[in-house]
XYZ file of C-alpha atoms in Angstrom:
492
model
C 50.218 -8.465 33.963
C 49.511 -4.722 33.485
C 46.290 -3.772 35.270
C 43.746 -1.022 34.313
C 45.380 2.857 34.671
C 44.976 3.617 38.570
C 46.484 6.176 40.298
C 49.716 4.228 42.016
C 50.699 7.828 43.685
C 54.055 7.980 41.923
C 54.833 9.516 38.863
C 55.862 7.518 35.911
C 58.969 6.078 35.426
C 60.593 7.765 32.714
C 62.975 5.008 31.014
C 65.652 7.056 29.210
C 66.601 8.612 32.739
C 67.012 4.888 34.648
C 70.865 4.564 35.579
C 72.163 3.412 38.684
C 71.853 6.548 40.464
C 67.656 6.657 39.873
C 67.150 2.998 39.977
C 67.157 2.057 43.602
C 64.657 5.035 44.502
C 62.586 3.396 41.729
C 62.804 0.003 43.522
C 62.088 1.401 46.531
C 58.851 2.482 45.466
C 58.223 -0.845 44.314
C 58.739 -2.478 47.273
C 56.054 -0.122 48.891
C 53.836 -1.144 46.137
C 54.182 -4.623 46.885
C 53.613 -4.343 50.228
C 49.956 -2.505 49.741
C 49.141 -5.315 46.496
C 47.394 -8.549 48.780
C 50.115 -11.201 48.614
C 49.223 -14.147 45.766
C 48.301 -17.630 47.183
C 50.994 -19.207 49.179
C 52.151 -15.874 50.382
C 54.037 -15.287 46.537
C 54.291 -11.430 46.528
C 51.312 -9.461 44.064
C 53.307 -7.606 41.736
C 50.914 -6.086 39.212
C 50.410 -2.968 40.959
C 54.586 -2.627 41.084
C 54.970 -3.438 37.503
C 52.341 -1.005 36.792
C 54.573 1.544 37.620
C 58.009 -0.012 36.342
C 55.770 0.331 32.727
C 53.537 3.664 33.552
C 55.977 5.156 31.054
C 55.501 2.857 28.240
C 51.525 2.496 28.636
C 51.078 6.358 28.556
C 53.223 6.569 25.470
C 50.977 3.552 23.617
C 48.058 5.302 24.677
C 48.756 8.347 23.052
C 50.242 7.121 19.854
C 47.620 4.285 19.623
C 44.834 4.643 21.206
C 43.740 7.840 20.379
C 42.467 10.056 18.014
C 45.994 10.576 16.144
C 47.225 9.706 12.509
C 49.309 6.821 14.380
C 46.235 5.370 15.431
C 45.635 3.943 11.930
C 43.875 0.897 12.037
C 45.175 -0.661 8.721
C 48.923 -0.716 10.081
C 49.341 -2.369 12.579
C 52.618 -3.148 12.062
C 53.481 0.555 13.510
C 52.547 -0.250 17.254
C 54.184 -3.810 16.952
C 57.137 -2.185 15.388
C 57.068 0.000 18.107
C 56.581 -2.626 21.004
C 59.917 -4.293 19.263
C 61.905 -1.001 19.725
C 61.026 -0.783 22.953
C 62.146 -4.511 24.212
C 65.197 -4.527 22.118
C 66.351 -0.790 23.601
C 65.088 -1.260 27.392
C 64.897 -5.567 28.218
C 68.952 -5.166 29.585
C 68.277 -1.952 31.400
C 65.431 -3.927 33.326
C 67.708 -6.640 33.585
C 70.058 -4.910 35.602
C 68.320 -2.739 37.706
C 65.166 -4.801 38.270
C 65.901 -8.403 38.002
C 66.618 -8.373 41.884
C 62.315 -7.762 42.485
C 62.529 -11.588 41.088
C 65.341 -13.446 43.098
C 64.126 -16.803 42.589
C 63.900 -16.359 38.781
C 66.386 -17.047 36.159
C 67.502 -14.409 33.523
C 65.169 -16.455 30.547
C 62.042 -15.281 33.039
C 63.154 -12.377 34.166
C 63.010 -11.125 30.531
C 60.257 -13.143 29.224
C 57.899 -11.189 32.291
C 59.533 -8.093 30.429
C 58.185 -9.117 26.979
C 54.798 -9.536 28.621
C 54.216 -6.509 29.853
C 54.507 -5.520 26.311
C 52.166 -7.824 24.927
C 49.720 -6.705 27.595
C 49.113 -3.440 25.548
C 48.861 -5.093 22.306
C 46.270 -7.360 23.515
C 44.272 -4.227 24.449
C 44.596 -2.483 21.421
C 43.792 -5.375 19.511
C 40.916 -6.745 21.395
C 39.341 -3.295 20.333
C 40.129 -3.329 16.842
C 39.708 -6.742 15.859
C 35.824 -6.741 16.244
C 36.250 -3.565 13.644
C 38.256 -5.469 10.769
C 37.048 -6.510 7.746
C 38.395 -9.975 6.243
C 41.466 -8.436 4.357
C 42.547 -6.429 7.614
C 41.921 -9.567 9.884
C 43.992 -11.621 7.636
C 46.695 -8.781 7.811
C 46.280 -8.527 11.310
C 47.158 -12.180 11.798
C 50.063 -11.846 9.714
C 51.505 -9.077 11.850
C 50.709 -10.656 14.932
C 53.355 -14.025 13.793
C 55.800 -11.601 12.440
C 55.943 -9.882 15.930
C 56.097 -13.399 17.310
C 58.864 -14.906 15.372
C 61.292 -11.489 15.670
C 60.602 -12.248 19.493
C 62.144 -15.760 19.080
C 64.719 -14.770 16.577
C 66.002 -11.866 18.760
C 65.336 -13.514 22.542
C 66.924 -15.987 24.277
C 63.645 -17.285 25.355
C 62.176 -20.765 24.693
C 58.508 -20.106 25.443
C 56.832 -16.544 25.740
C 53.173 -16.610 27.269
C 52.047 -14.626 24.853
C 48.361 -13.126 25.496
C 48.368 -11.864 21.829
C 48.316 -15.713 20.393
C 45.523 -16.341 23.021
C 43.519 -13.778 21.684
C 43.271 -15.165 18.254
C 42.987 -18.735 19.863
C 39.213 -18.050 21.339
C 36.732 -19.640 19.416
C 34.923 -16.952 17.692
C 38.455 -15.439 16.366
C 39.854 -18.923 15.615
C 36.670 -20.100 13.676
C 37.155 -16.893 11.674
C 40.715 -17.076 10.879
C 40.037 -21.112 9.817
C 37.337 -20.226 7.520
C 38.976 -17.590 5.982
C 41.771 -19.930 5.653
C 40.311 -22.421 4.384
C 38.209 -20.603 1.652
C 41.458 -18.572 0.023
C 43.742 -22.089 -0.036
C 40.796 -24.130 -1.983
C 40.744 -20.851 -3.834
C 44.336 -20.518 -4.564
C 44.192 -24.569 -5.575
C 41.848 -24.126 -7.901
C 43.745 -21.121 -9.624
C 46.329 -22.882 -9.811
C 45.150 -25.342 -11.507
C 43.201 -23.478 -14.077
C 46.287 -21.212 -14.859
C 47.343 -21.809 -18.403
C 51.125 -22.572 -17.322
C 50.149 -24.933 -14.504
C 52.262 -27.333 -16.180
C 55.579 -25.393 -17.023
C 58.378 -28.311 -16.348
C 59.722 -27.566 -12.825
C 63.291 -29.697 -11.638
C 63.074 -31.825 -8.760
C 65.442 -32.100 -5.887
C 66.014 -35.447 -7.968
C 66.720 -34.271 -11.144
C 63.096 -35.466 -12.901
C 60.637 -33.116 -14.119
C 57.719 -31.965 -12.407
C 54.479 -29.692 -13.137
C 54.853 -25.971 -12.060
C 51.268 -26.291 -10.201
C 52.916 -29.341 -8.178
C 55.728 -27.316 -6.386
C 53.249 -24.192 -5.734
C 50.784 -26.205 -4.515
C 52.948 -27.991 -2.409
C 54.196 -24.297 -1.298
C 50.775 -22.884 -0.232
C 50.529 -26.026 2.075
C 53.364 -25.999 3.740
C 52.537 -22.429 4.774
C 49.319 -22.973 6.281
C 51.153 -25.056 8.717
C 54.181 -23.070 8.759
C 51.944 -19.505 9.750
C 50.707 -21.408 13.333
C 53.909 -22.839 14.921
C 54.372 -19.979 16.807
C 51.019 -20.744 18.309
C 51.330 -23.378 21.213
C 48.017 -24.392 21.120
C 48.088 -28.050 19.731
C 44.017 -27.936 19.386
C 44.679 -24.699 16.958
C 47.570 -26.129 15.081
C 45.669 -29.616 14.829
C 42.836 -27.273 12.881
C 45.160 -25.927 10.457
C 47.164 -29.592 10.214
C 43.397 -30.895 9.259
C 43.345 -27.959 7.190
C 46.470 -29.178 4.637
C 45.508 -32.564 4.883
C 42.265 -31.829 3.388
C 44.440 -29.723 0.279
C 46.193 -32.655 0.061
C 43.400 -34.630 -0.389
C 41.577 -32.095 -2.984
C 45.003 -32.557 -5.115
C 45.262 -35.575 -5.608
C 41.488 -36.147 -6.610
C 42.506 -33.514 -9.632
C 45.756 -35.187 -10.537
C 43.218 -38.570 -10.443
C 40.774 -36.838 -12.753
C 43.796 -35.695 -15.415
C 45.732 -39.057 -15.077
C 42.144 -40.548 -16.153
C 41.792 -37.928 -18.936
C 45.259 -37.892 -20.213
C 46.896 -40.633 -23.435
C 50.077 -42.105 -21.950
C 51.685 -40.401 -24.908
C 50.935 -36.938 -23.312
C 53.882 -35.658 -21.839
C 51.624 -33.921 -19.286
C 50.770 -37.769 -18.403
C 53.883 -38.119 -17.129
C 54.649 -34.675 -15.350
C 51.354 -35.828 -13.014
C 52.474 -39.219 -12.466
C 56.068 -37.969 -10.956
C 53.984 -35.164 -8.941
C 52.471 -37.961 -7.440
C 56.174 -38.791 -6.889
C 57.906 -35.690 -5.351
C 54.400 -35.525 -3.335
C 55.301 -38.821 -1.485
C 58.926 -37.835 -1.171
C 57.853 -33.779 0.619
C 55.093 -35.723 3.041
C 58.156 -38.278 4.054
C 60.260 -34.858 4.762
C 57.113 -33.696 6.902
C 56.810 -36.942 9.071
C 60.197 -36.196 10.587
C 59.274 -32.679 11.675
C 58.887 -32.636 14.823
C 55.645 -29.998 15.179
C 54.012 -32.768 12.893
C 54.966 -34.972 14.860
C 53.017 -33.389 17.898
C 49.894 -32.216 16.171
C 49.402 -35.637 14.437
C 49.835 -37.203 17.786
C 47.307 -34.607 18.988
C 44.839 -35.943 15.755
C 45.690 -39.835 16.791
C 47.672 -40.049 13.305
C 50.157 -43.371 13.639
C 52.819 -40.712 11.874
C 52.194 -37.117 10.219
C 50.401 -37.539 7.267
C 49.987 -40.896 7.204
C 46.364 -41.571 6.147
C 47.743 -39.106 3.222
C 50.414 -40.309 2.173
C 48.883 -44.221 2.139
C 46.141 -42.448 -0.281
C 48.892 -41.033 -2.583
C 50.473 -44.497 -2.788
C 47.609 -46.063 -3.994
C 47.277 -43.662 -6.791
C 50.874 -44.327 -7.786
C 50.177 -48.045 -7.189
C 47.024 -47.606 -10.146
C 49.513 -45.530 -12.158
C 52.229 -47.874 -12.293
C 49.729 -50.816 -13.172
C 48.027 -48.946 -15.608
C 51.599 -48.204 -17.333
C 53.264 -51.836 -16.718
C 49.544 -52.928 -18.354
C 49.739 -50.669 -21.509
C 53.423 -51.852 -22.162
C 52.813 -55.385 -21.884
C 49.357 -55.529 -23.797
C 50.786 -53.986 -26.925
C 54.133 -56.143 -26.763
C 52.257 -59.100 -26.124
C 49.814 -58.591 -28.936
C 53.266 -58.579 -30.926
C 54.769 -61.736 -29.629
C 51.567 -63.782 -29.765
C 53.059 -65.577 -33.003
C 56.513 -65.964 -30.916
C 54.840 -68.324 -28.502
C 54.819 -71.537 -30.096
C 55.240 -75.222 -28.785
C 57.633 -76.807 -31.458
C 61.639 -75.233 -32.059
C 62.530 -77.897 -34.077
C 64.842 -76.373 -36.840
C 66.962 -76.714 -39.470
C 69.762 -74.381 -38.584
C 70.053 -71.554 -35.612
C 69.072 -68.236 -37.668
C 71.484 -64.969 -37.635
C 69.178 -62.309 -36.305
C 66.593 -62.576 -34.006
C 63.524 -64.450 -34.731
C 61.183 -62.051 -37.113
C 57.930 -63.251 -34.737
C 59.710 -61.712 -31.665
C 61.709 -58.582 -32.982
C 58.739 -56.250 -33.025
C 57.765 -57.120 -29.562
C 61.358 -56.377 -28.160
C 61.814 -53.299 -30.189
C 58.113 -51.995 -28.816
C 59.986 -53.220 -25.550
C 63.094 -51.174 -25.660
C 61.205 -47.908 -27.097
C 58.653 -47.823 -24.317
C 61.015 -48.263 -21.517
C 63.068 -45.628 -23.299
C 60.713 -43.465 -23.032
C 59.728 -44.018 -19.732
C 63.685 -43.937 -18.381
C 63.267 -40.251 -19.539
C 60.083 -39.298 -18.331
C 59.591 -40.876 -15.329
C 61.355 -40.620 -11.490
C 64.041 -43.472 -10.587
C 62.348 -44.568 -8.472
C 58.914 -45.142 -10.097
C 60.945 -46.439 -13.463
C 62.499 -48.496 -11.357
C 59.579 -50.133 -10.220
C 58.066 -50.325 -13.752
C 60.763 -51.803 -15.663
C 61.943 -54.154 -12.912
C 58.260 -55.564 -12.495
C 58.335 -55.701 -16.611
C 61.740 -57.804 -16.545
C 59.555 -60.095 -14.338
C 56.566 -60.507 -15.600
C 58.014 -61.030 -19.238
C 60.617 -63.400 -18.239
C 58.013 -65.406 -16.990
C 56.127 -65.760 -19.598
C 58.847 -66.922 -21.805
C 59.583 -69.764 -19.306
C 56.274 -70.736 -19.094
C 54.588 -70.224 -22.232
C 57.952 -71.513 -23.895
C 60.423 -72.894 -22.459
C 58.191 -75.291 -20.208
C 55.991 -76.593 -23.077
C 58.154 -76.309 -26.375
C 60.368 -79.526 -28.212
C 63.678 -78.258 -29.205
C 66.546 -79.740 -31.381
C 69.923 -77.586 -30.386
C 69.324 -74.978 -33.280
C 65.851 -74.333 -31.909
C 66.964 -73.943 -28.726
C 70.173 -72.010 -29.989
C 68.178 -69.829 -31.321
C 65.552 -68.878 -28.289
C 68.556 -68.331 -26.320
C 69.719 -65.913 -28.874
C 66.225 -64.155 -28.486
C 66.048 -64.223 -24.911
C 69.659 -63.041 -24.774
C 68.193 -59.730 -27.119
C 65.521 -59.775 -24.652
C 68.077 -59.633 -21.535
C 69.902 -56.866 -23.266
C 67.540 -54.584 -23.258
C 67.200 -54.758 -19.315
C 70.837 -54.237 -18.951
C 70.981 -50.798 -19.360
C 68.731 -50.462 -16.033
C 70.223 -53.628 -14.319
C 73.187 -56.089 -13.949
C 73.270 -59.468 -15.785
C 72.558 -61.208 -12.941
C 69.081 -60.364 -12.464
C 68.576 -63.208 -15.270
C 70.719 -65.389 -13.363
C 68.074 -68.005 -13.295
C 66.772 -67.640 -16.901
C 70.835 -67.567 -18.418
C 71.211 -70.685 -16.603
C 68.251 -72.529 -17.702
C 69.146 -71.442 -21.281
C 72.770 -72.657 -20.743
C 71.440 -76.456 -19.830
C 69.178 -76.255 -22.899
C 71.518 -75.386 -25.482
C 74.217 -78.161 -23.959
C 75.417 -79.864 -27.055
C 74.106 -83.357 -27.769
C 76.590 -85.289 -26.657
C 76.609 -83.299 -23.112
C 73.208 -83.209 -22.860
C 72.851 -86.760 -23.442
C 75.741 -87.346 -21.025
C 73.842 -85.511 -18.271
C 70.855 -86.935 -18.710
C 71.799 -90.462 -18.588
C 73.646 -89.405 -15.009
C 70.773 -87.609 -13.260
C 68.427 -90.253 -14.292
C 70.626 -92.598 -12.530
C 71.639 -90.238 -9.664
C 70.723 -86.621 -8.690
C 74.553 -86.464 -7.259
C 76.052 -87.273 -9.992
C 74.108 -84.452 -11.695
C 75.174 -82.331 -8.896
C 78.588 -82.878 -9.452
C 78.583 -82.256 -13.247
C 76.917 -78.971 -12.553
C 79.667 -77.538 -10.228
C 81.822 -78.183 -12.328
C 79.912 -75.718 -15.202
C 78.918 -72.857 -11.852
C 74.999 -73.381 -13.263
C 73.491 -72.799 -9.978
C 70.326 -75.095 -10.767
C 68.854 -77.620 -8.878
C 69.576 -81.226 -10.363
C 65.758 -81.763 -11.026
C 65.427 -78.634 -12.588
C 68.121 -79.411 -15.021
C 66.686 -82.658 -15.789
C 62.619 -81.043 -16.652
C 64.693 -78.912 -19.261
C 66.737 -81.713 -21.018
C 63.551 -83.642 -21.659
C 62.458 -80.778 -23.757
C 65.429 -81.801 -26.097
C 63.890 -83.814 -28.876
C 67.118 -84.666 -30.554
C 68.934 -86.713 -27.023
């Protein structure tokens, strides 16, 4: 490291002048160094006072740019001594390379330079340590920002997988760190709460999936993924874990406000239903995080089973309430206008031409809500919705109907003919044969007379007869199944 300005009785080495013909009287005088520095523990050379004097050069010039009283020495830009500290490694880190990476034998190249690169950082850490006490919150924040910028063109420009870096332990002591974490912490719940009071918070935004989304969602999302994003280049999992807590607890303050407007909001609202797939795209970003692998550390580091987790199980819930609340509304209001539809007796004269007049407002309230929904909604979440509909309505047409009812063939011509309208309106989102089951029963109970009567008689007198009989017809129903729905025919 580069020690405090003593007298090393050379004078400094002037960089632009180092060639081959200068060099070895330079490393000659840094042998002699070494030799008068007391040798490390386990006899490893002392080489601060020789690298003193490799760098003289470089810490007079800082000094008198930086450190003085000089318009240079401005305390607002920083970025003008980091920008310098960059020129300097880019133009000179070969140059040492060459002519000095011999002091180091037992090093590799990666070290060699990354030592370089230190030295460097050495006189930023003294500069800042001076000025950081000085800075007001704006200037600290800056300050922070220039430090990762300095970092990350390091890492972009070097070959070098780790840096000790003295600069990112100065801001990881506990007095700076608490600083930076509260500042932090106060302009993100800031910025969320703009955000959410900003008249065109919900401006329709495209998903990666092609459904619409709130503009508030994606910058929200945006301001989170930067806290993290700022402290990678730290390698201090204890700081990163801070910041990590840090967007977990944004996280956690947006979805209690997309909880409070869900609550607030008519399912009619089309904002209703820019929230609900926010809840969505949220889900689908935290599953993105959890196979980062800096997440991956730091929630390791917090005892977190994955990144996020406790998060994204909170998120789930909410869309869990959502999607009952919606499946809930749906099947209340079509219920209310099929309660005349279930009835116990389908004895009747003839098989009508349309669908029954009892349960053709329920299915068109059906078909308009999942319309809208198909529109409005994710995939994924519609998915969900209508599939769990399908389910739960099919159901109760089996059991409030076709379990308890008396039929004569028209009646039960004509409830297939309703729950075939029923079926259709599913089959825009699905396949026929997710009412395999329900198309079968209907088949057995609109067998004609004679057939049913023919089938009954044989499964009454033997289940494998039955079986037989149904093979032949591909109704994949068990035999006693079959024979529950011919006893529901009053006219065999």
């Amino acid at each position: 490291a580069v020690v405090s300005t003593q007298s090393t009785g050379f004078r400094p080495v002037n960089w632009k002048n180092v060639n081959e013909e200068t060099a070895p009287g330079i490393l000659e005088n840094v042998r002699f160094l070494f030799k008068l520095s007391e040798p490390l523990c386990h006899g490893q050379p002392n080489l601060k006072l020789g690298l003193k004097y490799i760098f003289s050069h470089f810490e007079l010039q800082f000094k008198f740019h930086f450190m003085r009283k000089v318009k240079t020495n401005d305390i607002k830009k920083p970025e003008w001594y980091f920008t310098k500290l960059l020129l300097w490694i880019r133009e000179f880190k070969d140059k040492f390379q060459t002519h000095f990476g011999g002091l180091f034998e037992k090093e590799n190249d990666a070290t060699i330079t990354a030592l370089f690169v230190e030295q460097f950082s050495e006189l930023a850490v003294r500069k800042l340590t001076e000025d950081i006490p000085k800075l007001d919150d704006g200037l600290f924040s800056h300050y922070i920002d220039e430090v990762i910028k300095f970092h990350k063109e390091l890492k972009d420009h070097l070959p070098l997988s780790h840096i000790k870096s003295p600069i990112l332990d100065l801001f990881t002591e506990e007095k700076t760190l608490n600083r930076w974490l509260q500042l932090e912490t106060i302009s993100s719940f800031k910025f969320l709460s703009n955000v959410e009071a900003d008249d065109n918070c919900y401006e329709v935004r495209e998903s990666g999936s092609g459904y619409p989304i709130p503009s508030m969602c994606v910058r929200v999302l945006t301001s989170v993924k930067a806290v993290g994003e700022r402290v990678k280049v730290f390698p201090s999992l204890a700081l990163n874990n801070s910041f990590y807590s840090l967007q977990c607890d944004l996280l956690k303050e947006f979805m209690v406000h997309l909880s409070d407007k869900l609550q607030k909001l008519d399912h009619k609202d089309p904002k209703f239903y820019l929230i609900v797939n926010s809840v969505v795209y949220i889900l689908s970003i935290l599953e993105e995080w959890s196979y980062d692998q800096h997440y991956i550390k730091v929630s390791k580091f917090e005892g977190d089973k994955a990144p996020f987790s406790h998060i994204s199980e909170s998120y789930e819930l909410l869309q869990q309430d959502v999607q009952d609340s919606l499946e809930s509304s749906i099947s209340s209001k079509v219920n209310s206008l099929l309660s005349g539809y279930y009835k116990k007796t389908w004895l009747l004269p003839n098989k009508l031409d349309t669908i029954s007049p009892s349960c053709s407002t329920g299915l068109m309230e059906l078909q308009q809500s999942l319309a809208s929904l198909s529109t409005s909604l994710a995939a994924d979440n519609f998915l969900l919705i209508w599939s769990n509909l399908a389910s739960s309505f099919q159901l109760n047409f089996i059991n409030k109907i076709l379990k308890k009812s008396q039929f004569n063939l028209a009646g039960a011509q004509q409830f297939k003919s309703d729950m075939q309208a029923f079926c259709g309106i599913f089959y825009e989102y699905c396949s026929p044969s997710y009412f395999a089951k329900l198309n079968s029963d209907l088949e057995v109970l609109t067998l004609p007379c004679e057939t049913a009567r023919l089938w009954k008689g044989e499964g009454s007198s033997s289940l494998d007869n039955l079986t037989d009989l149904l093979q032949e017809r591909s109704i994949a129903l068990p035999p006693a199944d079959v024979l529950k729905i011919l006893k529901l025919r009053s006219d065999i």
